[in-house]
Amino acid sequence: MRITVGVDGTRYTDEVEPRMLLVHYLRERLGKTGTVVGCDTSNCGACTVHLDGHSVKSCSVLAVQADGCEVTTVEGLARDGRMHPVQQAFHDNHALQCGFCTPGMIMQAIDLLADDPDPDDHAVRHGLEGNLCRCTGYQNIVRAVRDAASKMAPGAGPAAEQVSDSAITAREASHTGGGS
C-alpha cells in the first residue's frame, strides 16, 4: 500500500506492507531510531510517538493507519539546536538511567503537559502509568515533568516560547475547531 505521512516536519511517500507497524516504518525505513522497540505488545511505552498531536504506542499502530497524518518522534522535538523543555528537564533532573524508556517517557510527558500544564506528582504518575522504567527512575522522572511544567508555564521565559511542539499545536487547533 502507498502511504504519505509527515514525520518530524518532512513528508514521506512510501510503499509499505499492510501489516508493517509504525514503529518499524519509523526505524527501518526512515532511520528514526530514537523510537525504541521495547515489548512489541504495547505494554512498555518505549515506542511512544505523537500521531496528529496525541501520544500513541507505535507498536500498536499500523503504518497504513498513519497515512495522511503527522508523526512527531523524539528526534523531531529539538528546535534551532535547543532541546525541547521536557528533554532539557529530563537531562537537568537526571531522569534516566539506562535511557531505554526515555524517548517514550518524554513523548508521553509532552502529551500529559498539553492536557494538564501544572500536574501534581499524582497526576504525573497517573499520566505516565502506561510507560515503564525498568531502572525505577520514577522519582526523577516525576521531578523532571514537574520541572518542565514550571519552565513551560506562560511567562516562564525562553523555554515557554519553544513549546510550539506539534502535540500542543495540534491539540490547541482541535480545541478551537481548526484541528486535523
PDB file of C-alpha atoms in Angstrom:
ATOM      1  CA  MET A   1       0.000   0.000   0.000  1.00  0.00           C
ATOM      2  CA  ARG A   2       1.138   3.542  -0.664  1.00  0.00           C
ATOM      3  CA  ILE A   3       1.162   5.946   2.281  1.00  0.00           C
ATOM      4  CA  THR A   4       2.044   9.590   2.681  1.00  0.00           C
ATOM      5  CA  VAL A   5       2.953  10.695   6.174  1.00  0.00           C
ATOM      6  CA  GLY A   6       4.622  13.729   7.715  1.00  0.00           C
ATOM      7  CA  VAL A   7       7.364  12.783  10.153  1.00  0.00           C
ATOM      8  CA  ASP A   8       9.168  15.450  12.153  1.00  0.00           C
ATOM      9  CA  GLY A   9       8.209  18.078   9.611  1.00  0.00           C
ATOM     10  CA  THR A  10       9.186  16.127   6.479  1.00  0.00           C
ATOM     11  CA  ARG A  11       6.651  14.492   4.147  1.00  0.00           C
ATOM     12  CA  TYR A  12       7.334  10.899   3.036  1.00  0.00           C
ATOM     13  CA  THR A  13       5.534   8.758   0.460  1.00  0.00           C
ATOM     14  CA  ASP A  14       6.341   5.055   0.554  1.00  0.00           C
ATOM     15  CA  GLU A  15       5.044   1.630  -0.364  1.00  0.00           C
ATOM     16  CA  VAL A  16       4.527  -0.424   2.806  1.00  0.00           C
ATOM     17  CA  GLU A  17       3.169  -3.849   3.576  1.00  0.00           C
ATOM     18  CA  PRO A  18      -0.298  -3.586   5.120  1.00  0.00           C
ATOM     19  CA  ARG A  19       0.931  -5.360   8.267  1.00  0.00           C
ATOM     20  CA  MET A  20       4.005  -3.151   8.875  1.00  0.00           C
ATOM     21  CA  LEU A  21       3.911  -1.495  12.290  1.00  0.00           C
ATOM     22  CA  LEU A  22       4.506   2.233  12.561  1.00  0.00           C
ATOM     23  CA  VAL A  23       7.471   1.637  14.886  1.00  0.00           C
ATOM     24  CA  HIS A  24       9.186  -0.489  12.221  1.00  0.00           C
ATOM     25  CA  TYR A  25       8.391   2.028   9.479  1.00  0.00           C
ATOM     26  CA  LEU A  26       9.912   4.837  11.535  1.00  0.00           C
ATOM     27  CA  ARG A  27      13.033   2.888  12.473  1.00  0.00           C
ATOM     28  CA  GLU A  28      13.709   0.774   9.395  1.00  0.00           C
ATOM     29  CA  ARG A  29      12.505   2.981   6.565  1.00  0.00           C
ATOM     30  CA  LEU A  30      13.111   6.457   7.980  1.00  0.00           C
ATOM     31  CA  GLY A  31      16.013   5.813  10.381  1.00  0.00           C
ATOM     32  CA  LYS A  32      14.164   7.283  13.378  1.00  0.00           C
ATOM     33  CA  THR A  33      15.949   5.012  15.850  1.00  0.00           C
ATOM     34  CA  GLY A  34      15.071   7.201  18.837  1.00  0.00           C
ATOM     35  CA  THR A  35      11.714   5.460  18.674  1.00  0.00           C
ATOM     36  CA  VAL A  36      12.623   2.337  20.606  1.00  0.00           C
ATOM     37  CA  VAL A  37      11.267  -1.173  20.035  1.00  0.00           C
ATOM     38  CA  GLY A  38      10.554  -2.429  23.511  1.00  0.00           C
ATOM     39  CA  CYS A  39       7.984  -5.131  24.058  1.00  0.00           C
ATOM     40  CA  ASP A  40       6.051  -5.136  20.737  1.00  0.00           C
ATOM     41  CA  THR A  41       2.895  -5.632  22.810  1.00  0.00           C
ATOM     42  CA  SER A  42       2.140  -2.004  23.826  1.00  0.00           C
ATOM     43  CA  ASN A  43       2.958  -2.730  27.473  1.00  0.00           C
ATOM     44  CA  CYS A  44       6.149  -0.709  27.977  1.00  0.00           C
ATOM     45  CA  GLY A  45       5.577   2.576  26.101  1.00  0.00           C
ATOM     46  CA  ALA A  46       9.179   2.877  24.880  1.00  0.00           C
ATOM     47  CA  CYS A  47       7.899   3.340  21.314  1.00  0.00           C
ATOM     48  CA  THR A  48       5.587   6.267  22.135  1.00  0.00           C
ATOM     49  CA  VAL A  49       5.330   8.934  19.416  1.00  0.00           C
ATOM     50  CA  HIS A  50       2.801  11.652  18.663  1.00  0.00           C
ATOM     51  CA  LEU A  51       0.287  10.932  15.933  1.00  0.00           C
ATOM     52  CA  ASP A  52      -1.592  14.086  14.970  1.00  0.00           C
ATOM     53  CA  GLY A  53      -0.619  15.602  18.300  1.00  0.00           C
ATOM     54  CA  HIS A  54      -1.576  12.720  20.593  1.00  0.00           C
ATOM     55  CA  SER A  55       0.718  10.117  22.083  1.00  0.00           C
ATOM     56  CA  VAL A  56       0.384   6.580  20.729  1.00  0.00           C
ATOM     57  CA  LYS A  57       2.397   3.444  21.189  1.00  0.00           C
ATOM     58  CA  SER A  58       3.746   2.980  17.692  1.00  0.00           C
ATOM     59  CA  CYS A  59       3.996  -0.796  18.116  1.00  0.00           C
ATOM     60  CA  SER A  60       0.186  -0.886  18.220  1.00  0.00           C
ATOM     61  CA  VAL A  61      -0.387   1.265  15.126  1.00  0.00           C
ATOM     62  CA  LEU A  62      -0.002   0.061  11.561  1.00  0.00           C
ATOM     63  CA  ALA A  63       1.961   2.310   9.231  1.00  0.00           C
ATOM     64  CA  VAL A  64      -1.070   2.433   6.908  1.00  0.00           C
ATOM     65  CA  GLN A  65      -3.116   3.906   9.775  1.00  0.00           C
ATOM     66  CA  ALA A  66      -0.708   6.871   9.786  1.00  0.00           C
ATOM     67  CA  ASP A  67      -1.444   7.657   6.138  1.00  0.00           C
ATOM     68  CA  GLY A  68      -2.228  11.368   5.881  1.00  0.00           C
ATOM     69  CA  CYS A  69      -1.149  12.016   9.462  1.00  0.00           C
ATOM     70  CA  GLU A  70       1.624  13.959  11.146  1.00  0.00           C
ATOM     71  CA  VAL A  71       4.024  11.983  13.332  1.00  0.00           C
ATOM     72  CA  THR A  72       6.457  13.527  15.793  1.00  0.00           C
ATOM     73  CA  THR A  73       9.276  11.411  17.179  1.00  0.00           C
ATOM     74  CA  VAL A  74      11.704  12.288  19.938  1.00  0.00           C
ATOM     75  CA  GLU A  75      14.171  13.321  17.199  1.00  0.00           C
ATOM     76  CA  GLY A  76      11.711  15.939  15.973  1.00  0.00           C
ATOM     77  CA  LEU A  77      11.412  17.814  19.282  1.00  0.00           C
ATOM     78  CA  ALA A  78      14.556  19.966  19.267  1.00  0.00           C
ATOM     79  CA  ARG A  79      14.257  23.411  17.670  1.00  0.00           C
ATOM     80  CA  ASP A  80      17.128  25.556  16.450  1.00  0.00           C
ATOM     81  CA  GLY A  81      19.651  23.272  18.138  1.00  0.00           C
ATOM     82  CA  ARG A  82      17.913  23.528  21.528  1.00  0.00           C
ATOM     83  CA  MET A  83      16.280  20.625  23.273  1.00  0.00           C
ATOM     84  CA  HIS A  84      12.562  20.730  23.914  1.00  0.00           C
ATOM     85  CA  PRO A  85      11.878  21.889  27.512  1.00  0.00           C
ATOM     86  CA  VAL A  86      10.844  18.355  28.519  1.00  0.00           C
ATOM     87  CA  GLN A  87      14.042  16.898  27.060  1.00  0.00           C
ATOM     88  CA  GLN A  88      16.046  19.538  28.912  1.00  0.00           C
ATOM     89  CA  ALA A  89      14.208  18.841  32.164  1.00  0.00           C
ATOM     90  CA  PHE A  90      14.927  15.109  31.848  1.00  0.00           C
ATOM     91  CA  HIS A  91      18.599  15.975  31.387  1.00  0.00           C
ATOM     92  CA  ASP A  92      18.698  18.504  34.230  1.00  0.00           C
ATOM     93  CA  ASN A  93      16.900  16.202  36.678  1.00  0.00           C
ATOM     94  CA  HIS A  94      18.817  13.030  35.776  1.00  0.00           C
ATOM     95  CA  ALA A  95      15.547  11.399  34.785  1.00  0.00           C
ATOM     96  CA  LEU A  96      17.172   8.447  33.113  1.00  0.00           C
ATOM     97  CA  GLN A  97      19.482   5.622  33.960  1.00  0.00           C
ATOM     98  CA  CYS A  98      19.846   3.237  31.043  1.00  0.00           C
ATOM     99  CA  GLY A  99      17.856   5.600  28.778  1.00  0.00           C
ATOM    100  CA  PHE A 100      15.785   2.880  27.124  1.00  0.00           C
ATOM    101  CA  CYS A 101      12.413   4.232  28.280  1.00  0.00           C
ATOM    102  CA  THR A 102      13.403   7.884  27.984  1.00  0.00           C
ATOM    103  CA  PRO A 103      12.128   8.668  24.445  1.00  0.00           C
ATOM    104  CA  GLY A 104       8.694   7.204  25.217  1.00  0.00           C
ATOM    105  CA  MET A 105       8.568   8.892  28.628  1.00  0.00           C
ATOM    106  CA  ILE A 106       9.411  12.262  27.076  1.00  0.00           C
ATOM    107  CA  MET A 107       6.774  11.900  24.357  1.00  0.00           C
ATOM    108  CA  GLN A 108       4.122  10.843  26.871  1.00  0.00           C
ATOM    109  CA  ALA A 109       5.127  13.650  29.252  1.00  0.00           C
ATOM    110  CA  ILE A 110       4.643  16.242  26.499  1.00  0.00           C
ATOM    111  CA  ASP A 111       1.169  14.873  25.823  1.00  0.00           C
ATOM    112  CA  LEU A 112       0.410  14.905  29.555  1.00  0.00           C
ATOM    113  CA  LEU A 113       1.526  18.540  29.862  1.00  0.00           C
ATOM    114  CA  ALA A 114      -0.617  19.511  26.868  1.00  0.00           C
ATOM    115  CA  ASP A 115      -3.655  18.237  28.791  1.00  0.00           C
ATOM    116  CA  ASP A 116      -2.549  19.338  32.278  1.00  0.00           C
ATOM    117  CA  PRO A 117       0.042  22.145  32.226  1.00  0.00           C
ATOM    118  CA  ASP A 118       0.503  22.073  36.014  1.00  0.00           C
ATOM    119  CA  PRO A 119       0.215  18.467  37.216  1.00  0.00           C
ATOM    120  CA  ASP A 120       0.939  17.397  40.782  1.00  0.00           C
ATOM    121  CA  ASP A 121       3.013  14.269  41.498  1.00  0.00           C
ATOM    122  CA  HIS A 122      -0.053  12.022  41.461  1.00  0.00           C
ATOM    123  CA  ALA A 123      -1.206  13.372  38.092  1.00  0.00           C
ATOM    124  CA  VAL A 124       2.271  12.856  36.598  1.00  0.00           C
ATOM    125  CA  ARG A 125       2.421   9.274  37.855  1.00  0.00           C
ATOM    126  CA  HIS A 126      -1.088   8.606  36.543  1.00  0.00           C
ATOM    127  CA  GLY A 127      -0.315  10.239  33.187  1.00  0.00           C
ATOM    128  CA  LEU A 128       2.817   8.136  32.710  1.00  0.00           C
ATOM    129  CA  GLU A 129       1.456   4.851  34.040  1.00  0.00           C
ATOM    130  CA  GLY A 130       1.439   3.222  30.591  1.00  0.00           C
ATOM    131  CA  ASN A 131       5.187   3.767  30.243  1.00  0.00           C
ATOM    132  CA  LEU A 132       7.556   1.551  32.195  1.00  0.00           C
ATOM    133  CA  CYS A 133      11.024   2.318  33.552  1.00  0.00           C
ATOM    134  CA  ARG A 134      12.834  -0.891  34.412  1.00  0.00           C
ATOM    135  CA  CYS A 135      15.560   1.047  36.261  1.00  0.00           C
ATOM    136  CA  THR A 136      12.933   2.519  38.615  1.00  0.00           C
ATOM    137  CA  GLY A 137      13.878   6.113  37.926  1.00  0.00           C
ATOM    138  CA  TYR A 138      10.335   7.287  38.581  1.00  0.00           C
ATOM    139  CA  GLN A 139      11.197   9.850  41.276  1.00  0.00           C
ATOM    140  CA  ASN A 140      13.482  11.756  38.916  1.00  0.00           C
ATOM    141  CA  ILE A 141      11.065  11.346  36.014  1.00  0.00           C
ATOM    142  CA  VAL A 142       8.231  12.866  38.059  1.00  0.00           C
ATOM    143  CA  ARG A 143      10.581  15.652  39.163  1.00  0.00           C
ATOM    144  CA  ALA A 144      11.587  16.300  35.535  1.00  0.00           C
ATOM    145  CA  VAL A 145       7.983  16.529  34.327  1.00  0.00           C
ATOM    146  CA  ARG A 146       7.079  18.952  37.108  1.00  0.00           C
ATOM    147  CA  ASP A 147      10.235  20.989  36.348  1.00  0.00           C
ATOM    148  CA  ALA A 148       9.328  21.121  32.657  1.00  0.00           C
ATOM    149  CA  ALA A 149       5.795  22.216  33.550  1.00  0.00           C
ATOM    150  CA  SER A 150       7.134  25.128  35.594  1.00  0.00           C
ATOM    151  CA  LYS A 151       9.511  26.190  32.821  1.00  0.00           C
ATOM    152  CA  MET A 152       6.818  25.911  30.152  1.00  0.00           C
ATOM    153  CA  ALA A 153       4.279  27.969  32.088  1.00  0.00           C
ATOM    154  CA  PRO A 154       3.234  31.242  30.451  1.00  0.00           C
ATOM    155  CA  GLY A 155       5.754  33.955  31.235  1.00  0.00           C
ATOM    156  CA  ALA A 156       8.414  31.426  32.271  1.00  0.00           C
ATOM    157  CA  GLY A 157      10.928  32.686  29.711  1.00  0.00           C
ATOM    158  CA  PRO A 158      12.509  31.305  26.525  1.00  0.00           C
ATOM    159  CA  ALA A 159      11.603  27.659  27.237  1.00  0.00           C
ATOM    160  CA  ALA A 160       7.918  28.560  27.273  1.00  0.00           C
ATOM    161  CA  GLU A 161       8.248  30.051  23.796  1.00  0.00           C
ATOM    162  CA  GLN A 162       9.656  26.806  22.424  1.00  0.00           C
ATOM    163  CA  VAL A 163       6.518  24.868  23.208  1.00  0.00           C
ATOM    164  CA  SER A 164       5.240  25.152  19.673  1.00  0.00           C
ATOM    165  CA  ASP A 165       5.660  21.378  19.566  1.00  0.00           C
ATOM    166  CA  SER A 166       3.265  19.617  17.228  1.00  0.00           C
ATOM    167  CA  ALA A 167       1.476  17.859  20.098  1.00  0.00           C
ATOM    168  CA  ILE A 168       0.487  21.095  21.748  1.00  0.00           C
ATOM    169  CA  THR A 169      -0.134  22.939  18.488  1.00  0.00           C
ATOM    170  CA  ALA A 170      -2.383  20.167  17.167  1.00  0.00           C
ATOM    171  CA  ARG A 171      -4.219  19.901  20.481  1.00  0.00           C
ATOM    172  CA  GLU A 172      -4.866  23.653  20.553  1.00  0.00           C
ATOM    173  CA  ALA A 173      -6.121  23.564  16.964  1.00  0.00           C
ATOM    174  CA  SER A 174      -8.507  20.738  17.745  1.00  0.00           C
ATOM    175  CA  HIS A 175      -9.852  22.601  20.773  1.00  0.00           C
ATOM    176  CA  THR A 176     -10.541  25.706  18.690  1.00  0.00           C
ATOM    177  CA  GLY A 177     -12.222  23.863  15.836  1.00  0.00           C
ATOM    178  CA  GLY A 178      -9.323  24.211  13.416  1.00  0.00           C
ATOM    179  CA  GLY A 179      -7.876  20.777  14.115  1.00  0.00           C
ATOM    180  CA  SER A 180      -6.891  17.937  11.895  1.00  0.00           C
TER     181      SER A 180
END
